[in-house]
CSV table of C-alpha atoms in Angstrom, one decimal:
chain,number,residue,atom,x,y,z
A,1,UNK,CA,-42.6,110.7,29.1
A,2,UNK,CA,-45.4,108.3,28.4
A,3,UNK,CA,-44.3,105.1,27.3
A,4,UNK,CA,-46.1,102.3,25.4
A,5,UNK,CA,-44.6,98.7,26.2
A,6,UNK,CA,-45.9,95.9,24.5
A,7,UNK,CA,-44.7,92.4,25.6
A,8,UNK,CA,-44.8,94.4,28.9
A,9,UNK,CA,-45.6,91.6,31.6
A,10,UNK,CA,-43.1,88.8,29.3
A,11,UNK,CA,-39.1,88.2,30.5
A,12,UNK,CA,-37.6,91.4,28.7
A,13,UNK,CA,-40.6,93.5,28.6
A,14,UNK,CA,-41.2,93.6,32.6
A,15,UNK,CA,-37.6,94.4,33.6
A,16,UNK,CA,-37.8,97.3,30.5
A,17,UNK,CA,-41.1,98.5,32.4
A,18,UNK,CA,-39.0,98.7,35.5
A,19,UNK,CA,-35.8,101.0,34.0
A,20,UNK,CA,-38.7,102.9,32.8
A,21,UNK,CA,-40.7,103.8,36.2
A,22,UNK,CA,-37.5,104.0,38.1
A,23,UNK,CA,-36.0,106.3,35.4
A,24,UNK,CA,-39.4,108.7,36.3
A,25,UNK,CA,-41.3,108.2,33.5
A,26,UNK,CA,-45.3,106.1,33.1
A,27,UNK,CA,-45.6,102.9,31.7
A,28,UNK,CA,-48.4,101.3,30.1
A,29,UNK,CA,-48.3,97.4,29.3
A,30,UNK,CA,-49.9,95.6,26.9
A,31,UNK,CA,-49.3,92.1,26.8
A,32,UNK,CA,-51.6,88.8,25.8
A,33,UNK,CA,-49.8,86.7,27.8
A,34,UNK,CA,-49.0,84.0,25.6
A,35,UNK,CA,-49.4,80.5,26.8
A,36,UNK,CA,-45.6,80.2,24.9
A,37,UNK,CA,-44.3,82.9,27.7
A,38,UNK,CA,-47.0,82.8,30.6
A,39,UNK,CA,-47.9,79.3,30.9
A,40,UNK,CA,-49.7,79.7,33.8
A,41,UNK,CA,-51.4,82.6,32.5
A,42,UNK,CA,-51.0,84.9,35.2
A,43,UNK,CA,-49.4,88.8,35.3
A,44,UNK,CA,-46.0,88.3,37.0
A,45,UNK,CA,-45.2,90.4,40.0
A,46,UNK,CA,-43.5,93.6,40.0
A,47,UNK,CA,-45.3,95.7,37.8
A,48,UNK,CA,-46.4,98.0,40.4
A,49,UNK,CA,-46.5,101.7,39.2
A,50,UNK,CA,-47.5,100.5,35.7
A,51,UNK,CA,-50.7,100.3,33.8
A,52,UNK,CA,-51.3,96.9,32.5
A,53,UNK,CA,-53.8,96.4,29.9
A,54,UNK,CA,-54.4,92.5,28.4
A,55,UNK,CA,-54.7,92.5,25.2
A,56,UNK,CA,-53.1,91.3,21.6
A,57,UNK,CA,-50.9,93.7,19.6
A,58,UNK,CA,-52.9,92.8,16.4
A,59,UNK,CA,-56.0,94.8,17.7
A,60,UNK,CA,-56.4,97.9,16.4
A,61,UNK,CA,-59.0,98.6,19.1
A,62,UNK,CA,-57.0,97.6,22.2
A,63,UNK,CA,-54.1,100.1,20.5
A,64,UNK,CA,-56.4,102.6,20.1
A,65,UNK,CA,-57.1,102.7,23.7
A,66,UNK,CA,-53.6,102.3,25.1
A,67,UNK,CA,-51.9,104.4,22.6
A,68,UNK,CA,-53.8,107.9,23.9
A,69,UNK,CA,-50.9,110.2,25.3
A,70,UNK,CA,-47.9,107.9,24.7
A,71,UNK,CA,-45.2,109.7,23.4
A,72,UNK,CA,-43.1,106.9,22.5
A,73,UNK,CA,-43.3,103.0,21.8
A,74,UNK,CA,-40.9,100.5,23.1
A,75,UNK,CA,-42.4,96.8,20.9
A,76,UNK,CA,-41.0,93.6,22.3
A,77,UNK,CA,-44.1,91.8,22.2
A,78,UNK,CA,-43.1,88.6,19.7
A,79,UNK,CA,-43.0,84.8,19.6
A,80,UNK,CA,-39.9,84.3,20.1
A,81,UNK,CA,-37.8,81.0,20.1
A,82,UNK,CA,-36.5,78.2,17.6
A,83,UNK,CA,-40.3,76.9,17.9
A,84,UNK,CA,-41.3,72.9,17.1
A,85,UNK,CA,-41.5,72.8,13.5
A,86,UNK,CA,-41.9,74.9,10.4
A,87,UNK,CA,-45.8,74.5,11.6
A,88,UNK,CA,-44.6,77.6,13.5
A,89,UNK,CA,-44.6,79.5,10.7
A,90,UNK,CA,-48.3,81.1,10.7
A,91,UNK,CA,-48.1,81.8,14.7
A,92,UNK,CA,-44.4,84.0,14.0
A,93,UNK,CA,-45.8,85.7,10.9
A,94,UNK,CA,-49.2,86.4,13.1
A,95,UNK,CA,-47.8,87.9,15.8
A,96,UNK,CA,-44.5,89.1,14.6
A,97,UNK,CA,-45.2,90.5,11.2
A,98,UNK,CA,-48.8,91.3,11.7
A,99,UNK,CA,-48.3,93.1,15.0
A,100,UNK,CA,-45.6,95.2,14.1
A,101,UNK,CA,-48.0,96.4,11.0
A,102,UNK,CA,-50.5,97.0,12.8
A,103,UNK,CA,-48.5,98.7,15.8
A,104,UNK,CA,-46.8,100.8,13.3
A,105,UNK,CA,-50.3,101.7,11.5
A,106,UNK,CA,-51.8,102.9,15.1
A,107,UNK,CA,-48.6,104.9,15.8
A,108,UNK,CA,-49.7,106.6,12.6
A,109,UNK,CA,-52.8,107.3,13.4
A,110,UNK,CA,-52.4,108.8,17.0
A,111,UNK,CA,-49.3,110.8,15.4
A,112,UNK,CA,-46.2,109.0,17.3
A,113,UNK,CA,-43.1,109.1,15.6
A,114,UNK,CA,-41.1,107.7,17.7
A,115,UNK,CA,-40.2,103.5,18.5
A,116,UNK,CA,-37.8,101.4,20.4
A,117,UNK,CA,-38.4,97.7,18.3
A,118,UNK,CA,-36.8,94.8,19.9
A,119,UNK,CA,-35.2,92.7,17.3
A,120,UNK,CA,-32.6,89.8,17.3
A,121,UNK,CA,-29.2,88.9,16.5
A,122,UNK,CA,-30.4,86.1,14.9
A,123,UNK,CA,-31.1,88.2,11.5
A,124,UNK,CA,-27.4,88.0,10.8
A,125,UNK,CA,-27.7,84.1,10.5
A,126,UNK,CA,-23.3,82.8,11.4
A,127,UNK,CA,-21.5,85.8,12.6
A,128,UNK,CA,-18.3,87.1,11.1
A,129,UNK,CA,-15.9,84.9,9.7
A,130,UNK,CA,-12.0,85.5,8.1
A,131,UNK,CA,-10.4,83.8,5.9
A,132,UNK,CA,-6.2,84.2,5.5
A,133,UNK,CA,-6.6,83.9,1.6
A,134,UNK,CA,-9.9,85.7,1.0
A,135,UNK,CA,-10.8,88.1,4.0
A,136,UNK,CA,-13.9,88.8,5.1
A,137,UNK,CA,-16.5,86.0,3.7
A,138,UNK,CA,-20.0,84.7,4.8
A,139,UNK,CA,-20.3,81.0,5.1
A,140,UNK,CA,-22.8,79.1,3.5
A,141,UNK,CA,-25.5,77.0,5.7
A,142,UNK,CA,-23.3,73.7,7.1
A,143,UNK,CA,-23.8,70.6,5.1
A,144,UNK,CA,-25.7,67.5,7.4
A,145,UNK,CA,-23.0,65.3,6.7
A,146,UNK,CA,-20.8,67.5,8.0
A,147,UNK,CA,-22.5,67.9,11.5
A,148,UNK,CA,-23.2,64.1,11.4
A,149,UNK,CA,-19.5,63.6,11.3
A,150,UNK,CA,-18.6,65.9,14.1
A,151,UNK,CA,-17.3,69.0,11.2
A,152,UNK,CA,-18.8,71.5,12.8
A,153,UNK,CA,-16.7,74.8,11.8
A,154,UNK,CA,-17.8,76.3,8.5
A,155,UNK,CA,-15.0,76.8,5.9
A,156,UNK,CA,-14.3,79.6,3.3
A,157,UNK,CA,-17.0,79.7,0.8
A,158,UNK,CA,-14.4,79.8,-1.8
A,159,UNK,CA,-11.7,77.8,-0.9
A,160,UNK,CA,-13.3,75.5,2.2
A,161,UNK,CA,-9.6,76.2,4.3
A,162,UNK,CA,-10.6,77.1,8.0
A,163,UNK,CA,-12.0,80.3,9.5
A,164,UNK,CA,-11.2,82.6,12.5
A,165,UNK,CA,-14.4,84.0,13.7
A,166,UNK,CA,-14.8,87.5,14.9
A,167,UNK,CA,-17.4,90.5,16.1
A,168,UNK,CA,-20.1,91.2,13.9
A,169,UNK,CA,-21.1,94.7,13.6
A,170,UNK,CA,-24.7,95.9,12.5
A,171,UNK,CA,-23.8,96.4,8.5
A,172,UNK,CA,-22.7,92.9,8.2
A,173,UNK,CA,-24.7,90.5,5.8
A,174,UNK,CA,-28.2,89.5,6.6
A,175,UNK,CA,-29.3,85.7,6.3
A,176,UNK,CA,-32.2,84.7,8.6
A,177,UNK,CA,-31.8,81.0,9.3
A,178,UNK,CA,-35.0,80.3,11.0
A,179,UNK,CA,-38.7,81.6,11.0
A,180,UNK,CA,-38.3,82.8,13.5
A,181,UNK,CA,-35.4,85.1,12.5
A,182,UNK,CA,-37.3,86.0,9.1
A,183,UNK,CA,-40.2,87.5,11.0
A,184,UNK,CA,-37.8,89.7,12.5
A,185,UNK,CA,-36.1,91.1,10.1
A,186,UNK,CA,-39.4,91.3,8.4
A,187,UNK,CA,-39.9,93.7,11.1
A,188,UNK,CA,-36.9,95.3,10.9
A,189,UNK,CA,-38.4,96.1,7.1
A,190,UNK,CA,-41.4,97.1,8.1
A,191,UNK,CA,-40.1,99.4,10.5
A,192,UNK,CA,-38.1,101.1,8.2
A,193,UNK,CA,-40.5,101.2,5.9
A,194,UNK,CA,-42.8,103.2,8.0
A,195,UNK,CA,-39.9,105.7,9.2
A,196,UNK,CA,-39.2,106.9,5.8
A,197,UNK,CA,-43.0,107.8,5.3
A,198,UNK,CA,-43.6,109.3,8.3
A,199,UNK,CA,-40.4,110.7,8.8
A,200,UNK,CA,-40.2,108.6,12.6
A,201,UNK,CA,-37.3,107.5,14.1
A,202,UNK,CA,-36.8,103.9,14.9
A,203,UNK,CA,-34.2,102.1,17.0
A,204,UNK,CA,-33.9,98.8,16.4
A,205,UNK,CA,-32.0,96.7,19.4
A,206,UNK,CA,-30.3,93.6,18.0
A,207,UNK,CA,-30.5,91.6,21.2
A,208,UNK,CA,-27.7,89.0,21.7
A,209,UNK,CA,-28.3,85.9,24.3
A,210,UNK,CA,-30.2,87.4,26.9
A,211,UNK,CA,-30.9,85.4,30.3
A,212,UNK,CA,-31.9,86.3,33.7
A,213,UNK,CA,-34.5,86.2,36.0
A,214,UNK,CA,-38.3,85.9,34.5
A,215,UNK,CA,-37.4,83.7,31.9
A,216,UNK,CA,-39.9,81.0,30.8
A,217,UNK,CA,-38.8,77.6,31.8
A,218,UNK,CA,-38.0,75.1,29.7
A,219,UNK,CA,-39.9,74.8,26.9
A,220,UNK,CA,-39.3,74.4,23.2
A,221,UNK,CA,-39.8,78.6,22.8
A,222,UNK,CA,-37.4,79.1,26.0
A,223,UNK,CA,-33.2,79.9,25.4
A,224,UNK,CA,-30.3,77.8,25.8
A,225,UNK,CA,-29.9,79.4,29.8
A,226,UNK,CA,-33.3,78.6,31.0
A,227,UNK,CA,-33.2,74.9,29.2
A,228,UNK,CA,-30.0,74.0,31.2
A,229,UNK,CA,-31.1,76.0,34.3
A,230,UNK,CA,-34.4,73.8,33.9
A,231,UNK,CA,-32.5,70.6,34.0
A,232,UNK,CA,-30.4,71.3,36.3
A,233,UNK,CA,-33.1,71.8,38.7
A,234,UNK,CA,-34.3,68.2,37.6
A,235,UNK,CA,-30.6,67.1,38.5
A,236,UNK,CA,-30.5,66.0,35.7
A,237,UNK,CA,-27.2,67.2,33.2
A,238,UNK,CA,-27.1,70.2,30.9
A,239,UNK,CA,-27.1,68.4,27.0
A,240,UNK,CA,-24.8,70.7,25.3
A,241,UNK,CA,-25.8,69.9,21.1
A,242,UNK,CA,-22.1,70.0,18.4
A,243,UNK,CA,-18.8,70.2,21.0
A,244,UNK,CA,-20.1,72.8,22.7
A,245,UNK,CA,-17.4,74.9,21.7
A,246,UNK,CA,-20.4,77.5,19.6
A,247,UNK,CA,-19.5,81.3,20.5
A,248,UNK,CA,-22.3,83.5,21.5
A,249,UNK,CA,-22.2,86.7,23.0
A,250,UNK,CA,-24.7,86.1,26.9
A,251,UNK,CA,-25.9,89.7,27.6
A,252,UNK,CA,-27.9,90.0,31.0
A,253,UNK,CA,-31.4,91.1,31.0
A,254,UNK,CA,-30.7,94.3,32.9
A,255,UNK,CA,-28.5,95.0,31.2
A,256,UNK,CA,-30.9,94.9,28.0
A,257,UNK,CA,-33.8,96.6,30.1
A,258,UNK,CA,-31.0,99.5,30.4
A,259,UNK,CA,-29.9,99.8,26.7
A,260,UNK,CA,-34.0,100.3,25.8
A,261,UNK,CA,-34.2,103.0,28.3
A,262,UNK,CA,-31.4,104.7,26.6
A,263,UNK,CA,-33.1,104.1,23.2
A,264,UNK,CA,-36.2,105.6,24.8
A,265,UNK,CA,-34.5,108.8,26.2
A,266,UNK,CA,-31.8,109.1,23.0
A,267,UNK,CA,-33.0,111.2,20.0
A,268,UNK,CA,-33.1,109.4,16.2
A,269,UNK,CA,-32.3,110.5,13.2
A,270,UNK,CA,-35.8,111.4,11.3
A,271,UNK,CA,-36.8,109.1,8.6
A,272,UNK,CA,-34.2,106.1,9.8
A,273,UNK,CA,-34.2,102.5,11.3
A,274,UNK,CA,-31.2,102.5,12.9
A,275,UNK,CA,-30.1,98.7,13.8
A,276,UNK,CA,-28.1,98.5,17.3
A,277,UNK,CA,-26.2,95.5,18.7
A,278,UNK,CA,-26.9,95.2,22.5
A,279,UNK,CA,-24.4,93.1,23.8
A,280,UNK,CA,-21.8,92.0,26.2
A,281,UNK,CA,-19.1,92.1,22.9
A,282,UNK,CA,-17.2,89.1,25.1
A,283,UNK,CA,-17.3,85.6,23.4
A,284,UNK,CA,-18.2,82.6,25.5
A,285,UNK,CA,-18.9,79.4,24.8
A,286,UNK,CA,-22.0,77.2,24.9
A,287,UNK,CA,-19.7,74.6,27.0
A,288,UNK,CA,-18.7,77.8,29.4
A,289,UNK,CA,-22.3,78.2,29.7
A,290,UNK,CA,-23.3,75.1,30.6
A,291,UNK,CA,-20.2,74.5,33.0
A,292,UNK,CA,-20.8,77.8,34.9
A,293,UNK,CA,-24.3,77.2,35.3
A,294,UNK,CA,-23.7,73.6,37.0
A,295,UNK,CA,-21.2,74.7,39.1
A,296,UNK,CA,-23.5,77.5,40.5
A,297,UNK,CA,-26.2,75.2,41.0
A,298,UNK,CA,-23.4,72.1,42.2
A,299,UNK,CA,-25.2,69.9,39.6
A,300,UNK,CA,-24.2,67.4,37.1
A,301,UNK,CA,-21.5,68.6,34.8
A,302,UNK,CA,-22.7,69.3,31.3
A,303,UNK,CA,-23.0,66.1,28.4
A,304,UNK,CA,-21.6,67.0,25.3
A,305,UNK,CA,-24.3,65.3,22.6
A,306,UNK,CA,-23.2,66.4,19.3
A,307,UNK,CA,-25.6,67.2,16.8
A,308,UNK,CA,-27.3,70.4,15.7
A,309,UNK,CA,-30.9,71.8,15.3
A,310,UNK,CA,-31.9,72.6,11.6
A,311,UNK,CA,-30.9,76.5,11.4
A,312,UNK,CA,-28.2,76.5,14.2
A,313,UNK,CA,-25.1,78.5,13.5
A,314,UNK,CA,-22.0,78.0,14.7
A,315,UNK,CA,-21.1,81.4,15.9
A,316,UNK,CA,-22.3,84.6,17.0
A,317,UNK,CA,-20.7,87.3,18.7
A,318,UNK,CA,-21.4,91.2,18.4
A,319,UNK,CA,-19.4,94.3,18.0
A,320,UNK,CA,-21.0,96.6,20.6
A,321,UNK,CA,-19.5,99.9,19.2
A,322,UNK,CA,-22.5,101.1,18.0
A,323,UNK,CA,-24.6,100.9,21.4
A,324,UNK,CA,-21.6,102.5,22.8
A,325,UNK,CA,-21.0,105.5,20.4
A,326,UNK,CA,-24.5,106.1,19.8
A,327,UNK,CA,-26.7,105.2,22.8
A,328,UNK,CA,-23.8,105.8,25.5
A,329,UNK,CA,-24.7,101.8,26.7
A,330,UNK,CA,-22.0,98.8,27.6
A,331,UNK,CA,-23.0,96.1,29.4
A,332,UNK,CA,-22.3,96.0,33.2
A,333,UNK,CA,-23.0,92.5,34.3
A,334,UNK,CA,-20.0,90.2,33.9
A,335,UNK,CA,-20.8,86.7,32.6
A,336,UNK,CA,-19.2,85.2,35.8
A,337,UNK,CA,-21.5,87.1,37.9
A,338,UNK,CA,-24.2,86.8,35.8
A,339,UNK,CA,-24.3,83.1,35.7
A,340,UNK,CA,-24.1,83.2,39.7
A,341,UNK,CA,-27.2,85.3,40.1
A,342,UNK,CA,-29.0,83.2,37.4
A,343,UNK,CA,-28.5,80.1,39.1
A,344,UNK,CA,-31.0,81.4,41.8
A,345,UNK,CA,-33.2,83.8,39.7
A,346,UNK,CA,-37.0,82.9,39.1
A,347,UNK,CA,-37.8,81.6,36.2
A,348,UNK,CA,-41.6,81.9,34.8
A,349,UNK,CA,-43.4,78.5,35.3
């Protein structure tokens, strides 16, 4: 098998172009390198056994030339991130939105039916919430006043009484929060789109928080991981934004590389998008986070700041039933050893 990566020299895309040549099959890369991703500007190491090709996704000429003889399509080539300011917004839609129509019009062309898309868990906006008096309910977006004061739990849309939060599973309400979350369910849409009028099969991967080697340092596109890595390194203290007490679901980046390869190798059904979680499906805290990470690294324990970032959600964690039903994938890399190993990894610079 013949596989297309795009993103292919960036932190998920590389360790997906290694799961593929160990698995057997050929790789070619595509990547830009993005200044946001590759500051330096240089292929990372490791690629060997793959063809790597620079070059921008929204091309048509570049996809031309890569696409001969690929049998399938793995797209995580995005800007990804919470960004600096809604003056984000044309670079997301760009490369996001524009990319994946014109990846999806070149698949067309050269007569490949078949894609891996990675999209994000941030599409869902707050995970799952229950309410004793009204079940299953969908919080609104939390009021400012409420995170100046410290409130930092939504309540029940309908009666504002307290909320147990649980897994969310891929049919649960959509609400993008960011730009970056609307371009990707905008690709998500697109994606879809194109499978029912080609009659292609699409998987799209939900990624939770992924961290782990190769992740860009610490800059305003970067995750939560690699900004408190990055400061730990400086000695300095990991700030940890609300109590620090936000769930999220940390899923390893091997683990991720993995669940594309079964995507890859795992027939569709014809005409379908078919959104997966790929997750760890165990809740742990931002604080946890932070707290493991220092005491790998024997830094400064984390500061608890308060505050929130426009968009922020209180808390996600996924139900990973699907990946395991479907593509036969669960996560293998415990958060305890996870955060070890991350401690030491190389990050991108």
């Amino acid at each position: 098998m013949r596989v297309l990566i795009t993103g292919g020299a960036g932190f998920i895309g590389s360790h997906v172009a290694e799961v593929v040549r160990d698995a057997g099959h050929s790789a070619v890369l595509l990547d830009s390198l993005l200044p946001q991703a590759h500051p330096s500007g240089e292929v990372p190491a490791g690629l060997d056994g793959a063809e790597f090709v620079r070059g921008d996704v929204r091309d048509p000429d570049v996809l031309g030339r890569v696409l001969r003889g690929v049998d399938v399509v793995c797209h995580q080539a995005a800007m990804v991130g919470h960004g600096v300011d809604p003056s984000d917004a044309p670079d997301y839609a760009g490369i996001n939105d524009l990319g994946t129509a014109v990846v999806l019009a070149a698949m067309y062309e050269h007569g490949i039916t078949r894609l891996v898309l990675a999209s994000s868990m941030v599409v869902y906006g707050e995970g799952r919430y229950h309410c004793g008096a009204h079940g299953t309910v969908t919080p609104g977006q939390r009021r400012v006043e409420d995170l100046d004061a410290g409130r930092f739990e939504p309540g029940c849309p309908r009666c504002g009484e307290p909320l147990e939060p649980g897994l969310v599973p891929e049919d649960a309400p959509l609400d993008p929060r960011s730009t970056y979350a609307a371009t990707k369910l905008a690709q998500e849409h697109l994606s879809s789109a194109w499978a029912r009028q080609t009659g292609a099969t699409v998987w799209a991967l939900r990624y939770h928080n992924v961290y782990g080697p190769r992740m860009p340092k610490d800059t305003p596109y970067a995750g939560v991981a690699s900004i408190f890595r990055s400061a730990l390194e400086r000695g300095e203290a990991p700030r940890v934004m609300e109590d620090g007490e936000q769930r999220r679901d940390f899923v390893h980046v091997t683990d991720v590389a993995r669940a594309n390869l079964a995507a890859l190798t795992t027939p569709g059904t014809a005409g379908t998008c078919r959104p997966v979680n790929i997750c760890s499906g165990t809740p742990h805290t931002v604080g946890e986070m932070a707290a493991a990470l220092a005491g790998a690294m024997g830094g400064p324990a984390p500061e608890v700041v308060g505050g929130a970032r426009p968009g922020d959600v209180r808390h996600v964690v996924a139900d990973p039933a699907r990946a395991r039903a479907e593509l036969g994938f669960a996560a293998g890399v415990s958060f305890e050893d996870g955060m070890v190993e991350f401690a030491k990894a190389p990050l991108r610079g």
